[in-house]
Coordinates of C-alpha atoms in Angstrom, one line a residue:
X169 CA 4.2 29.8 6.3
X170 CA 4.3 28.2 10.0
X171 CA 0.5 28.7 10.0
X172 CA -0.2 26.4 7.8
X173 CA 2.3 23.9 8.9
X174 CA 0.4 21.7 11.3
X175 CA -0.1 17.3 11.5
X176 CA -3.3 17.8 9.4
X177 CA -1.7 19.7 6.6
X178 CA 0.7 17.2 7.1
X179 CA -1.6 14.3 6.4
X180 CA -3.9 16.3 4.2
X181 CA -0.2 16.5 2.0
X182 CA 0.8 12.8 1.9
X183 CA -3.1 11.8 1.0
X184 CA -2.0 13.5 -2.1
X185 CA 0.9 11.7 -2.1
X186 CA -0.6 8.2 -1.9
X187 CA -3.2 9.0 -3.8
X188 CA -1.0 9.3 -6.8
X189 CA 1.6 6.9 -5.7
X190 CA -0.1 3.1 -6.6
X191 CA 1.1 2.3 -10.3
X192 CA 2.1 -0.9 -9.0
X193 CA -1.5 -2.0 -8.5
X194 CA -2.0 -0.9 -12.4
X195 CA 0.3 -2.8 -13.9
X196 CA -2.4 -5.2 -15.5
X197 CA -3.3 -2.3 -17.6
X198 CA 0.1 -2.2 -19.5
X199 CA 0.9 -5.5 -18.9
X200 CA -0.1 -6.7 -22.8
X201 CA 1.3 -4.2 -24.8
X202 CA 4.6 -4.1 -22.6
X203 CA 4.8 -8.0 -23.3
X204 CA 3.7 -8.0 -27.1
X205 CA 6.0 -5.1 -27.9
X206 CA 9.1 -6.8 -25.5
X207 CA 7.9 -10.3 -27.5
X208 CA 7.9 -11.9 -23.7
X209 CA 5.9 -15.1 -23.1
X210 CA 4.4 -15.2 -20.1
X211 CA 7.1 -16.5 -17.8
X212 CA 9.0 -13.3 -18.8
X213 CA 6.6 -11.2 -18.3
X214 CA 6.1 -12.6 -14.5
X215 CA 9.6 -12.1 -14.3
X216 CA 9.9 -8.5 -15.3
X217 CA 7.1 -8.0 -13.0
X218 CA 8.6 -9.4 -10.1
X219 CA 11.2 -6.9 -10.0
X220 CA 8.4 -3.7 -9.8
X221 CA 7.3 -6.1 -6.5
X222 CA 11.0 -6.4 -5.3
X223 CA 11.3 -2.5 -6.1
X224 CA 8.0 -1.7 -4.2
X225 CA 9.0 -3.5 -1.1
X226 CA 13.0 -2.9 -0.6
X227 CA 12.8 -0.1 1.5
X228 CA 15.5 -0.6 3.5
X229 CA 17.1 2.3 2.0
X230 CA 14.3 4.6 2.3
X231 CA 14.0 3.5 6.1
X232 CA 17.6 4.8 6.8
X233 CA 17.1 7.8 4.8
X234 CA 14.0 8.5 6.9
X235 CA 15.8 7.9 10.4
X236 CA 18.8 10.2 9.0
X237 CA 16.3 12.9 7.0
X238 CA 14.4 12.9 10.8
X239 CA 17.0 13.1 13.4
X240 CA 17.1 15.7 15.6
X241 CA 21.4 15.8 15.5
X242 CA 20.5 17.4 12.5
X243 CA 18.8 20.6 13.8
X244 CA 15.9 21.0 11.5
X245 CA 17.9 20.4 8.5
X246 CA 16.3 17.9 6.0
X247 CA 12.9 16.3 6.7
X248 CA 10.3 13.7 5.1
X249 CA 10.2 15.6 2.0
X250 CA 13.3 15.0 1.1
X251 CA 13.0 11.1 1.3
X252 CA 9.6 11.8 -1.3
X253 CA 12.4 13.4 -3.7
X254 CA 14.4 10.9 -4.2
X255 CA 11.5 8.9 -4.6
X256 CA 10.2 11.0 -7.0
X257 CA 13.5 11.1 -9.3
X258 CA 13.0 6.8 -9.5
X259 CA 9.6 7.0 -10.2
X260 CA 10.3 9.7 -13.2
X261 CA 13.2 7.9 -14.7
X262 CA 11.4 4.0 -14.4
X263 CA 8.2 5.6 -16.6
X264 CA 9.8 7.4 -18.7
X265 CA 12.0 4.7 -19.8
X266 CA 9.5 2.0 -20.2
X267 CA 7.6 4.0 -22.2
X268 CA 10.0 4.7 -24.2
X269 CA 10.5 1.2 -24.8
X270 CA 6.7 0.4 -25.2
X271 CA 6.6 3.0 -28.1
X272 CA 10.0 2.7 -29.8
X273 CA 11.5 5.4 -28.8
X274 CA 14.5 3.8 -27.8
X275 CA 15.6 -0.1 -28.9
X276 CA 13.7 -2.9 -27.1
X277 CA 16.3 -3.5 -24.4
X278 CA 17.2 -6.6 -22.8
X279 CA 15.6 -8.3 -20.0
X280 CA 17.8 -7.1 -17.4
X281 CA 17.8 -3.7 -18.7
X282 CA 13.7 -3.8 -18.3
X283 CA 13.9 -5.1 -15.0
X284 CA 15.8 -2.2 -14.1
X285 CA 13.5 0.3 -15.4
X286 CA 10.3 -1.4 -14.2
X287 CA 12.9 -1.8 -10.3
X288 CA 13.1 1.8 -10.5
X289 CA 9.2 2.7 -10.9
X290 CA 8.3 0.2 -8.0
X291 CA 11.5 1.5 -5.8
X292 CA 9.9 4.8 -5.3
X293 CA 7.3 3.4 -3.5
X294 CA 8.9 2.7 -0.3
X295 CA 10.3 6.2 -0.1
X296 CA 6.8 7.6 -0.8
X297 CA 5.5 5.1 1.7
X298 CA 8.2 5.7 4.2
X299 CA 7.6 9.3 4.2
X300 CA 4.0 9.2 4.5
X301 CA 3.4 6.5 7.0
X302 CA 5.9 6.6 9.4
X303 CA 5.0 10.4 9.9
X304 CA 1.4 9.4 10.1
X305 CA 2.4 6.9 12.7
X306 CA 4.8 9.7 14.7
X307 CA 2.1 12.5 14.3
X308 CA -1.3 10.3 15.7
X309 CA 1.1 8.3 17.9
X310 CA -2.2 7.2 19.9
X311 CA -4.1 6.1 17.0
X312 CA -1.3 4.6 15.1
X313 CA -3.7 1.9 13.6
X314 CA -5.8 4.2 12.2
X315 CA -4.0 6.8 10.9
X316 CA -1.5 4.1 9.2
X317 CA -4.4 2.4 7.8
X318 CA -5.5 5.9 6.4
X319 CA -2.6 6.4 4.6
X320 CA -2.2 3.1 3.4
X321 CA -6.3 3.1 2.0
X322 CA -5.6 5.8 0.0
X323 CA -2.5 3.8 -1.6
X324 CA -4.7 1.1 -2.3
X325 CA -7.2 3.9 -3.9
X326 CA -4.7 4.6 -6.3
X327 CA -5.1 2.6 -8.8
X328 CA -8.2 3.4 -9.2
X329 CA -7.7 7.2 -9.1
X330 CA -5.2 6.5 -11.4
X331 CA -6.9 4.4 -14.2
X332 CA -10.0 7.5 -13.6
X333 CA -7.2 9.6 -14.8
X334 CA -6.4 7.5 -18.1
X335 CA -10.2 7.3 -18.7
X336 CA -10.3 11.4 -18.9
X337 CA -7.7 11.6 -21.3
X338 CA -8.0 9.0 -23.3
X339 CA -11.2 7.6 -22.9
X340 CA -13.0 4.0 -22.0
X341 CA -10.5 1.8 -24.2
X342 CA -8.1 4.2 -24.4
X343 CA -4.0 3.5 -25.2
X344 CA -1.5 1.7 -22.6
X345 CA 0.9 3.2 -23.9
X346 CA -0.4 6.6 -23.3
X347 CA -1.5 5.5 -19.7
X348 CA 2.5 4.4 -19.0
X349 CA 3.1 8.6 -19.7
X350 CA 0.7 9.8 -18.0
X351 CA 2.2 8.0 -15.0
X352 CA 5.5 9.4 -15.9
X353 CA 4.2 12.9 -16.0
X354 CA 0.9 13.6 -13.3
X355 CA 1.9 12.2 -10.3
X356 CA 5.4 13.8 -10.5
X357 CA 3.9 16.8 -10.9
X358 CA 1.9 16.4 -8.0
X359 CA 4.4 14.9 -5.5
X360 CA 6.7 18.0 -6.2
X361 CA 4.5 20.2 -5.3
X362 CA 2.9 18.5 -2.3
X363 CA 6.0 17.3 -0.5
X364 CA 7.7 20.0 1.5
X365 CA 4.4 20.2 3.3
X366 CA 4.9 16.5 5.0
X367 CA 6.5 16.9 8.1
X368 CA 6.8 15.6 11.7
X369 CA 5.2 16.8 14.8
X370 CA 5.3 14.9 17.6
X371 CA 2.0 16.1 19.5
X372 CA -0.6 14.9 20.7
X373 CA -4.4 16.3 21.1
X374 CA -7.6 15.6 23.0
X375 CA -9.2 15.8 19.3
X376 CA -6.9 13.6 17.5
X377 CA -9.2 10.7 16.9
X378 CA -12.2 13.1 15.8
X379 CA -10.5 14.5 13.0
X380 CA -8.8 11.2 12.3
X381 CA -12.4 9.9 11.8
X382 CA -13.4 12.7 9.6
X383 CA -10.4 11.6 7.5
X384 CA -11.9 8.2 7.5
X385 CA -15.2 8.8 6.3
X386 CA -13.4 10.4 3.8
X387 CA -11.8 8.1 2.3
X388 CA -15.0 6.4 2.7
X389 CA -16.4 8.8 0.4
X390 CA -14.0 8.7 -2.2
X391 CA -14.4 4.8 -2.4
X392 CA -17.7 4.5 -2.5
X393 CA -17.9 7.0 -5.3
X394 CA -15.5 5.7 -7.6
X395 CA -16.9 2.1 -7.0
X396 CA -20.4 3.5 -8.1
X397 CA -18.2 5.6 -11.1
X398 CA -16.6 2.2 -12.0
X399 CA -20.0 0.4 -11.7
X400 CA -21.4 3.0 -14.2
X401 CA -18.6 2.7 -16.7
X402 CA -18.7 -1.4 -16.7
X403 CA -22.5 -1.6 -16.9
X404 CA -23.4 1.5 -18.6
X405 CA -20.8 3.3 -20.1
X406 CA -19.1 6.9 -19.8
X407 CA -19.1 9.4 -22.7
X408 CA -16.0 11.1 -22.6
X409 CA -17.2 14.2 -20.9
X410 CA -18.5 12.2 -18.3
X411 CA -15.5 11.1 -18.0
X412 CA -13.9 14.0 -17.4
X413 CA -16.0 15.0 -15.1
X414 CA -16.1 12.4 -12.7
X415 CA -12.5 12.8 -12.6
X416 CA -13.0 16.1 -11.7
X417 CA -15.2 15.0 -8.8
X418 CA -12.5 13.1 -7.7
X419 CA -9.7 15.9 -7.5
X420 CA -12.7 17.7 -5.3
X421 CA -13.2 14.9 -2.8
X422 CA -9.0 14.8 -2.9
X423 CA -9.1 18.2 -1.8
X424 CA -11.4 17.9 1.7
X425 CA -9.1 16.5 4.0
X426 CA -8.0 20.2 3.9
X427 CA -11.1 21.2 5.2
X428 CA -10.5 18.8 8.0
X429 CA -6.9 21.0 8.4
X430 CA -8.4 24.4 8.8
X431 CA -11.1 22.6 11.0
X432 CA -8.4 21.4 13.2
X433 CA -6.1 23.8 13.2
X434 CA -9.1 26.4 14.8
X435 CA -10.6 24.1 17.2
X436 CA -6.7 23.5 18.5
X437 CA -6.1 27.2 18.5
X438 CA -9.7 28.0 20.5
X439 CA -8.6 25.4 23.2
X440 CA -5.2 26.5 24.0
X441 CA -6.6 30.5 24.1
X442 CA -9.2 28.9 26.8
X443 CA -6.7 26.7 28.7
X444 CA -3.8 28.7 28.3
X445 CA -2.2 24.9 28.2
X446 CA 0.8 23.6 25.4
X447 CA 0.1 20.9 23.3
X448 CA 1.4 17.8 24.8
X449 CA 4.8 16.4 23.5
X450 CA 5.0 13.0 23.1
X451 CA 8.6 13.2 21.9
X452 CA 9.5 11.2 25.3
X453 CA 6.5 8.4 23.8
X454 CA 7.9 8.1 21.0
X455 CA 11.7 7.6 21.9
X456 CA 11.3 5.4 24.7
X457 CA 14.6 4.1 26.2
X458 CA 16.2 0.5 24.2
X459 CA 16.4 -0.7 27.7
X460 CA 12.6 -1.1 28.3
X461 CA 11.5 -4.6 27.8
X462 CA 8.3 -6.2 28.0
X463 CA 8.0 -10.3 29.6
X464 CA 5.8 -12.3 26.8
X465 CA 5.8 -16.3 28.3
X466 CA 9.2 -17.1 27.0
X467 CA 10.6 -14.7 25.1
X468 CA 10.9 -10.5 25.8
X469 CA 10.3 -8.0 22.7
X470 CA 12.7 -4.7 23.6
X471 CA 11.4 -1.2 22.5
X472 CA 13.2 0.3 19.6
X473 CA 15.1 -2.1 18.3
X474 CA 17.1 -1.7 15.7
X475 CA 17.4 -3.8 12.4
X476 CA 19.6 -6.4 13.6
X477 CA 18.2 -6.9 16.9
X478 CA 14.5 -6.9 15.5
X479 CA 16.0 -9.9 13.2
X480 CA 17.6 -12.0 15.8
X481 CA 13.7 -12.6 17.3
X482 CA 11.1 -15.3 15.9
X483 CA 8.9 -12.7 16.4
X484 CA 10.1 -11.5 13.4
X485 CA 10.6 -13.7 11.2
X486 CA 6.9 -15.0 12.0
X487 CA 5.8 -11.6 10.8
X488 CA 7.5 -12.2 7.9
X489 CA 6.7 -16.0 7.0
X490 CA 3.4 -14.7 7.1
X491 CA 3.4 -12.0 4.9
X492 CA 5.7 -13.9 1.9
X493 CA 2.0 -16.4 2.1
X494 CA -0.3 -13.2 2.7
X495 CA 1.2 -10.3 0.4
X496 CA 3.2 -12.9 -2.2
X497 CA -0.4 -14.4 -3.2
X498 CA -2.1 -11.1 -3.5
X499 CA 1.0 -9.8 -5.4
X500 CA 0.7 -12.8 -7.9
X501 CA -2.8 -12.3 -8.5
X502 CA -2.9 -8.4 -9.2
X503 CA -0.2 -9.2 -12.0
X504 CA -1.7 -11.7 -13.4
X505 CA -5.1 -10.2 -13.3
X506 CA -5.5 -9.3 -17.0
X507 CA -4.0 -12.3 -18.1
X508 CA -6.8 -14.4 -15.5
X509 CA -9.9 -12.2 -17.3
X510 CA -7.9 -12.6 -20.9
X511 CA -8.3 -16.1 -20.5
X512 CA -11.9 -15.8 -19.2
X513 CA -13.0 -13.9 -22.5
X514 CA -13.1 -10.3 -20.3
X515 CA -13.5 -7.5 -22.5
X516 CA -10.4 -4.8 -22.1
X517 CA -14.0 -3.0 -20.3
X518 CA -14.0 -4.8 -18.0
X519 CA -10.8 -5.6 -17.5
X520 CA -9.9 -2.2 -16.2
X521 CA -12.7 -2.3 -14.2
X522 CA -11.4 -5.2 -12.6
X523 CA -8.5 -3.6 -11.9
X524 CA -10.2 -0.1 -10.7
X525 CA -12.5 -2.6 -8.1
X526 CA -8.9 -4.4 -7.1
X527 CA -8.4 -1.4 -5.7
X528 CA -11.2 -0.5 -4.0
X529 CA -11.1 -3.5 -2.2
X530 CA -7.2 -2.9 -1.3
X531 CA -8.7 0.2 0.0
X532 CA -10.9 -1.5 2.9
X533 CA -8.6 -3.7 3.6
X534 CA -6.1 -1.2 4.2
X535 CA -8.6 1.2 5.6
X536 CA -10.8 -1.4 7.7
X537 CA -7.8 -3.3 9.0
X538 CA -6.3 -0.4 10.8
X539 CA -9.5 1.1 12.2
X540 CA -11.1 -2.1 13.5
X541 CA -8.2 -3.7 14.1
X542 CA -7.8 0.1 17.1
X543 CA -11.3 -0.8 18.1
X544 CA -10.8 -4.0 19.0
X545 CA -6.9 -3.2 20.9
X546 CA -8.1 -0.4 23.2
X547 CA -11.1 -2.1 24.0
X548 CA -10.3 -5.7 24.3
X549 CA -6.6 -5.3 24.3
X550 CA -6.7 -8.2 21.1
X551 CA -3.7 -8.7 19.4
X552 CA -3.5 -7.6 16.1
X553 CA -1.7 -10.7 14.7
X554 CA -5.1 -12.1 14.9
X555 CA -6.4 -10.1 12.0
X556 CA -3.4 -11.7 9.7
X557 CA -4.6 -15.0 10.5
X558 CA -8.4 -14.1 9.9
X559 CA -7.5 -12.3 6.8
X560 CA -5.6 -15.0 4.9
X561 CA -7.7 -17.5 5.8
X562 CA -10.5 -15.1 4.1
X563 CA -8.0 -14.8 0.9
X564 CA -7.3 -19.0 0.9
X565 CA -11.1 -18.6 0.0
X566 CA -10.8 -15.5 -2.4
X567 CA -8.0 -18.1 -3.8
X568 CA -10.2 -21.1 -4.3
X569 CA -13.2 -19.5 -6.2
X570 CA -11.3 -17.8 -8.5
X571 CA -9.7 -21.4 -9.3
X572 CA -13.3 -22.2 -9.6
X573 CA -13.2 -20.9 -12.6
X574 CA -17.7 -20.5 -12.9
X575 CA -18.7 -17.2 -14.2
X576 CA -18.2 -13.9 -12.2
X577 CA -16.0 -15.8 -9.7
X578 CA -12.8 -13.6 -10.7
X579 CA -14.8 -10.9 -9.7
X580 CA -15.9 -12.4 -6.5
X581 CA -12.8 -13.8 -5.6
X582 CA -10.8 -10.7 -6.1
X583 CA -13.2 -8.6 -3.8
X584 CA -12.0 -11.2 -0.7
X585 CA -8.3 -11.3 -2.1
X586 CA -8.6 -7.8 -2.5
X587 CA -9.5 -7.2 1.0
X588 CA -7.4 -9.6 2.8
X589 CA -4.1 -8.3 0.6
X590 CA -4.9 -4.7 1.9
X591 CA -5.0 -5.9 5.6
X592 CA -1.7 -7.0 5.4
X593 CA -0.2 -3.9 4.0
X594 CA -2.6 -2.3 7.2
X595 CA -1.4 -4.4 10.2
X596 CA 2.1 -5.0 9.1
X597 CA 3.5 -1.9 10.0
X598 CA 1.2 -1.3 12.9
X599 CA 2.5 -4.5 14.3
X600 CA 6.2 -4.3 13.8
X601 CA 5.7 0.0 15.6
X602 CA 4.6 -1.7 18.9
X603 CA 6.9 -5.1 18.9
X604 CA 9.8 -3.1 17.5
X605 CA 9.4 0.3 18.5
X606 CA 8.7 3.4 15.9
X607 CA 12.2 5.4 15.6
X608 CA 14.0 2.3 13.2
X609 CA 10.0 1.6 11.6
X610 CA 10.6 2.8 8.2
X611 CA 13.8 0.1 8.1
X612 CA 12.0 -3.1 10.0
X613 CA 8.9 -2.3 8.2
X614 CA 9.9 -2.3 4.7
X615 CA 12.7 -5.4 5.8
X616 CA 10.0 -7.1 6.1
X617 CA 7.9 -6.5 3.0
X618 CA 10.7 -8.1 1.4
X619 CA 8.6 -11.3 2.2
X620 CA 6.1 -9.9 -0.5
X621 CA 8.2 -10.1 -3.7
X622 CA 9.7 -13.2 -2.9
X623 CA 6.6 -14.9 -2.2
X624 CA 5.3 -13.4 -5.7
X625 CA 8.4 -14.4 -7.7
X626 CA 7.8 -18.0 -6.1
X627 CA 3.8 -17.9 -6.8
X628 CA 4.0 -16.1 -10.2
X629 CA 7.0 -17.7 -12.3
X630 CA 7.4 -20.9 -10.6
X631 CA 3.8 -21.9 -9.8
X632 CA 1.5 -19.2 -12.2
X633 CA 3.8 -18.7 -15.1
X634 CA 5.1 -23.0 -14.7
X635 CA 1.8 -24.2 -14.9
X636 CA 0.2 -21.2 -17.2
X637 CA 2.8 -22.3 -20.4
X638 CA 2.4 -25.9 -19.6
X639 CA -1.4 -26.0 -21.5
X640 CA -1.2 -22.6 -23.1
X641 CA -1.0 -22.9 -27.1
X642 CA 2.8 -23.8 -28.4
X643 CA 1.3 -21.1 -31.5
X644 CA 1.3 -17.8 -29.7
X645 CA 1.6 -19.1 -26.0
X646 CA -2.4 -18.1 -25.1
X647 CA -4.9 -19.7 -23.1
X648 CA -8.0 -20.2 -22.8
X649 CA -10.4 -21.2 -20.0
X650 CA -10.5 -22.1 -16.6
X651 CA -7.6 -24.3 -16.6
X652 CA -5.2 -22.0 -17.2
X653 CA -4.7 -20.8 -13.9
X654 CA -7.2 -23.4 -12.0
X655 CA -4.0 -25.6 -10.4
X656 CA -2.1 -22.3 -9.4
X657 CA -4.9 -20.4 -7.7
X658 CA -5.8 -23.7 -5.5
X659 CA -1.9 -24.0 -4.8
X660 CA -2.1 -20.2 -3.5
X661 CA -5.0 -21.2 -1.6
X662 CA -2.6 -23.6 0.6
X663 CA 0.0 -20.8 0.9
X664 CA -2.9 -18.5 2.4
X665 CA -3.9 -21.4 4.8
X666 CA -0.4 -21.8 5.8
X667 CA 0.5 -18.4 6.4
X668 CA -2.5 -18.0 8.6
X669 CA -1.4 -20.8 10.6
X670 CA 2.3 -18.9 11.2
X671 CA 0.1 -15.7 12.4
X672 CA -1.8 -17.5 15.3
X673 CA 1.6 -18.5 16.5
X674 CA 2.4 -14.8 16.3
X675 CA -0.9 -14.1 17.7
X676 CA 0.0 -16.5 20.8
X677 CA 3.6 -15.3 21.3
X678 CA 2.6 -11.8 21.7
X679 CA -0.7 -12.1 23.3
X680 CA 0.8 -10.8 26.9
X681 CA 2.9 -8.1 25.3
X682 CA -0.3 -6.7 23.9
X683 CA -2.1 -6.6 27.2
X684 CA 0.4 -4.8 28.7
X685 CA 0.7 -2.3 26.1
X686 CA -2.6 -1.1 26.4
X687 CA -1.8 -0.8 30.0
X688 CA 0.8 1.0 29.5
X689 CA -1.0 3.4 27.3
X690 CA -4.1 3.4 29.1
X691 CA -1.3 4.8 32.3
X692 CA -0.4 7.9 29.8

């Protein structure tokens, strides 16, 4: 069993995972039947769908069960996997329940009751997300960027992948309902048997960034294809067979970054025989002493802080001012993306395939941020804050053409929203790994994606929802045209510009710290 046990199975593992992991970013699929079935107007509905937001960001729990699950006091015993487990049981019991609900199976429940079950589907994320990319980011150490933006692409793939899967089984218009089951049932499946293999290993090699690349163009692959697959079926059309087998094609392409395990796991093998050298352990690099401290003009930032100390900087809470403007505005446009097309006159066609592209853009935000965002550190030692305040300025743009409200600009504006919302998912946790240190990341990280819900419960019931019920029809609470959501999207746009302002004072606070962090690794 040890044979197989390497980083790249590792990875090759929580792909799976995070492939399978991203029914937040469907919830515009179910979103209608849950609120005509639950009789919500639309205020409701954003309210209810708040809480899968607050769910997918509170992670603080998953971060402590991470740093216990991890620890070496505890010999071996425990691991990632079993953070993905208790994950798992949320995501199960949240499904299951609001299906029930959608179909009758059980009583409508009350609001709160929803919100719980909807909470408990969107709180598995962070354990998934712990699990995965906080090992990524302990595993590739060096290349932290890129393999965090990896596994964070192929969350944002997700959706897609998992709207490919509703399509095969039920076809192009297919049942909500159904698809709410199928996400009770498949990626459960999946994550059970996927998770022991997700582990840490602190090493490091000389071909690290090689096969990290081949993981890249990857997940290249697997975007481009499904945006051509998504193309097809908006333009063209799928028969069901078709169908079927494209999603086939997708659980092949799934399977290569195992290719890129056996790959690595010879080529690692050949150059120890020939050197006769051990792998380097970069357990002392990733556990540096708290003491270590790093001048940055008037302020220090210490290695390895812990929760409490990591709140008591601005640092901080610049990090997360930014990311309630940056990931509370993408949040409240993803769940209100079905109602923006409804009130466009989007056929339930192209609908999902708004949603499917939604998450190919998430993807190369996720994806691009990470990778460039490497690039651009180790070779011009830039700050990565600066790619939050480029990407939300590009999403206050994203922001005003979908306010526009002229033909194809939801499209349009969704691919730059898209995009810039995936960044911040990217360089979020990258960032807060070097200010903060890695061994309390899972806990800082997901602290700070807190920002995200609040920001969407602020943008989607008080400012969406508000202004959505002010001119919809008193009859059956619909809208129609480009007013509906023109005065919230242009609002949103201000947040964007806002929040993009708070990350070039980030940028400028930790412009020396990220100088001599690239020294400092350049020295190892």
């Amino acid at each position: 069993m040890e044979r197989i046990n390497t980083k790249w199975v590792a990875a090759a593992a929580s792909i799976w995972i995070q492939s399978f992991s991203g029914a937040t970013y469907t919830f515009a699929i179910y979103s209608s039947i849950l609120k005509s079935s639950q009789s919500y107007d639309q205020s409701t509905l954003d309210f209810v769908s708040v809480f899968k937001d607050i769910g997918g960001t509170f992670g603080i729990i998953s971060g402590f069960l991470y740093t216990a699950m991890t620890s070496k006091s505890r010999g071996g015993c425990g691991g990632p996997w079993v953070v993905v487990f208790v994950g798992l049981v949320q995501w199960f019991v949240g499904f299951f329940f609001i299906w029930a609900s959608v179909v009758g199976l059980i009583a409508p429940p009350p609001v709160p009751v929803m919100c719980l079950f909807v909470f408990l589907a969107g709180h598995s994320l962070p354990f998934f997300n712990t699990a995965n990319v906080v090992t990524a980011a302990r595993n590739f150490s060096r290349y932290g960027g890129t393999a965090v933006g990896i596994m964070q692409g192929f969350l944002g793939l997700s959706g897609a992948i998992l709207i490919q899967l509703y399509h095969a089984v039920c076809g192009g218009e297919g049942n909500p309902a159904t698809f709410i089951l199928l996400l009770a049932i498949v990626p459960t499946l999946v994550m059970f048997v996927t998770m022991p293999f997700v582990r840490v290993y602190e090493t490091v090699t000389t071909s690290d960034k090689k096969h990290l690349d081949g993981l890249s163009v990857i997940s290249l692959i697997i975007a481009a294809y499904l945006m051509v697959i998504i193309t097809v079926e908006n333009v063209l059309g799928l028969s069901r067979s078709l169908q079927i087998f494209s999603f086939i094609l997708v659980l092949l392409l799934l399977a290569s970054p195992l290719f890129v395990a056996v790959r690595a796991l010879r080529e690692e093998r050949q150059t120890l025989s020939s050197l006769d050298l051990p792998v380097l352990d970069t357990s002392a690099l990733l556990d540096p002493p708290s003491s270590i401290i790093f001048p940055d003009g008037d302020h220090v930032v210490a290695e390895d802080s812990n929760l409490l100390e990591a709140m008591s900087t601005v640092n901080f809470w610049l990090l997360f001012l930014a990311m309630l403007c940056g990931m509370g505005s993408g949040f409240a446009t993803v769940n209100n993306m079905r109602q923006i097309g409804e009130s466009l006159r989007y056929s339930s066609v192209q609908l999902n395939s708004l949603v499917s592209l939604w998450s190919i853009w998430n993807f190369l935000g996720r994806f691009g941020a990470g990778y460039v965002s490497d690039i651009f550190l180790h070779k011009h030692s830039w700050p990565r804050p600066v790619f939050i305040a480029i990407t939300l300025g590009v999403m206050a743009i994203g922001h005003i053409i979908v306010a526009s409200g002229l033909q194809g600009s939801l499209y349009a504006g969704s691919v730059l929203i898209g995009m810039a919302y995936g960044s911040q998912w990217s360089l979020m946790p990258t960032i807060t790994s070097e200010i903060f240190g890695i061994r309390h990341m899972g806990t800082i990280y997901f602290t700070i994606s807190i920002a995200g819900p609040v920001g969407s419960y602020i943008l989607s019931v008080k400012v969406i929802g508000y202004f959505y019920d002010k001119v919809a029809s008193e009859d059956d609470n619909s809208c129609f045209g480009s007013q509906c959501f023109r005065t919230s999207f242009m609002i949103m746009a201000s947040v964007a510009v806002f929040g993009s302002l708070v990350a070039c004072v980030l940028f400028f606070r930790t412009s020396k710290f990220y100088k001599n962090l690239v020294a400092k690794r350049n020295l190892k």
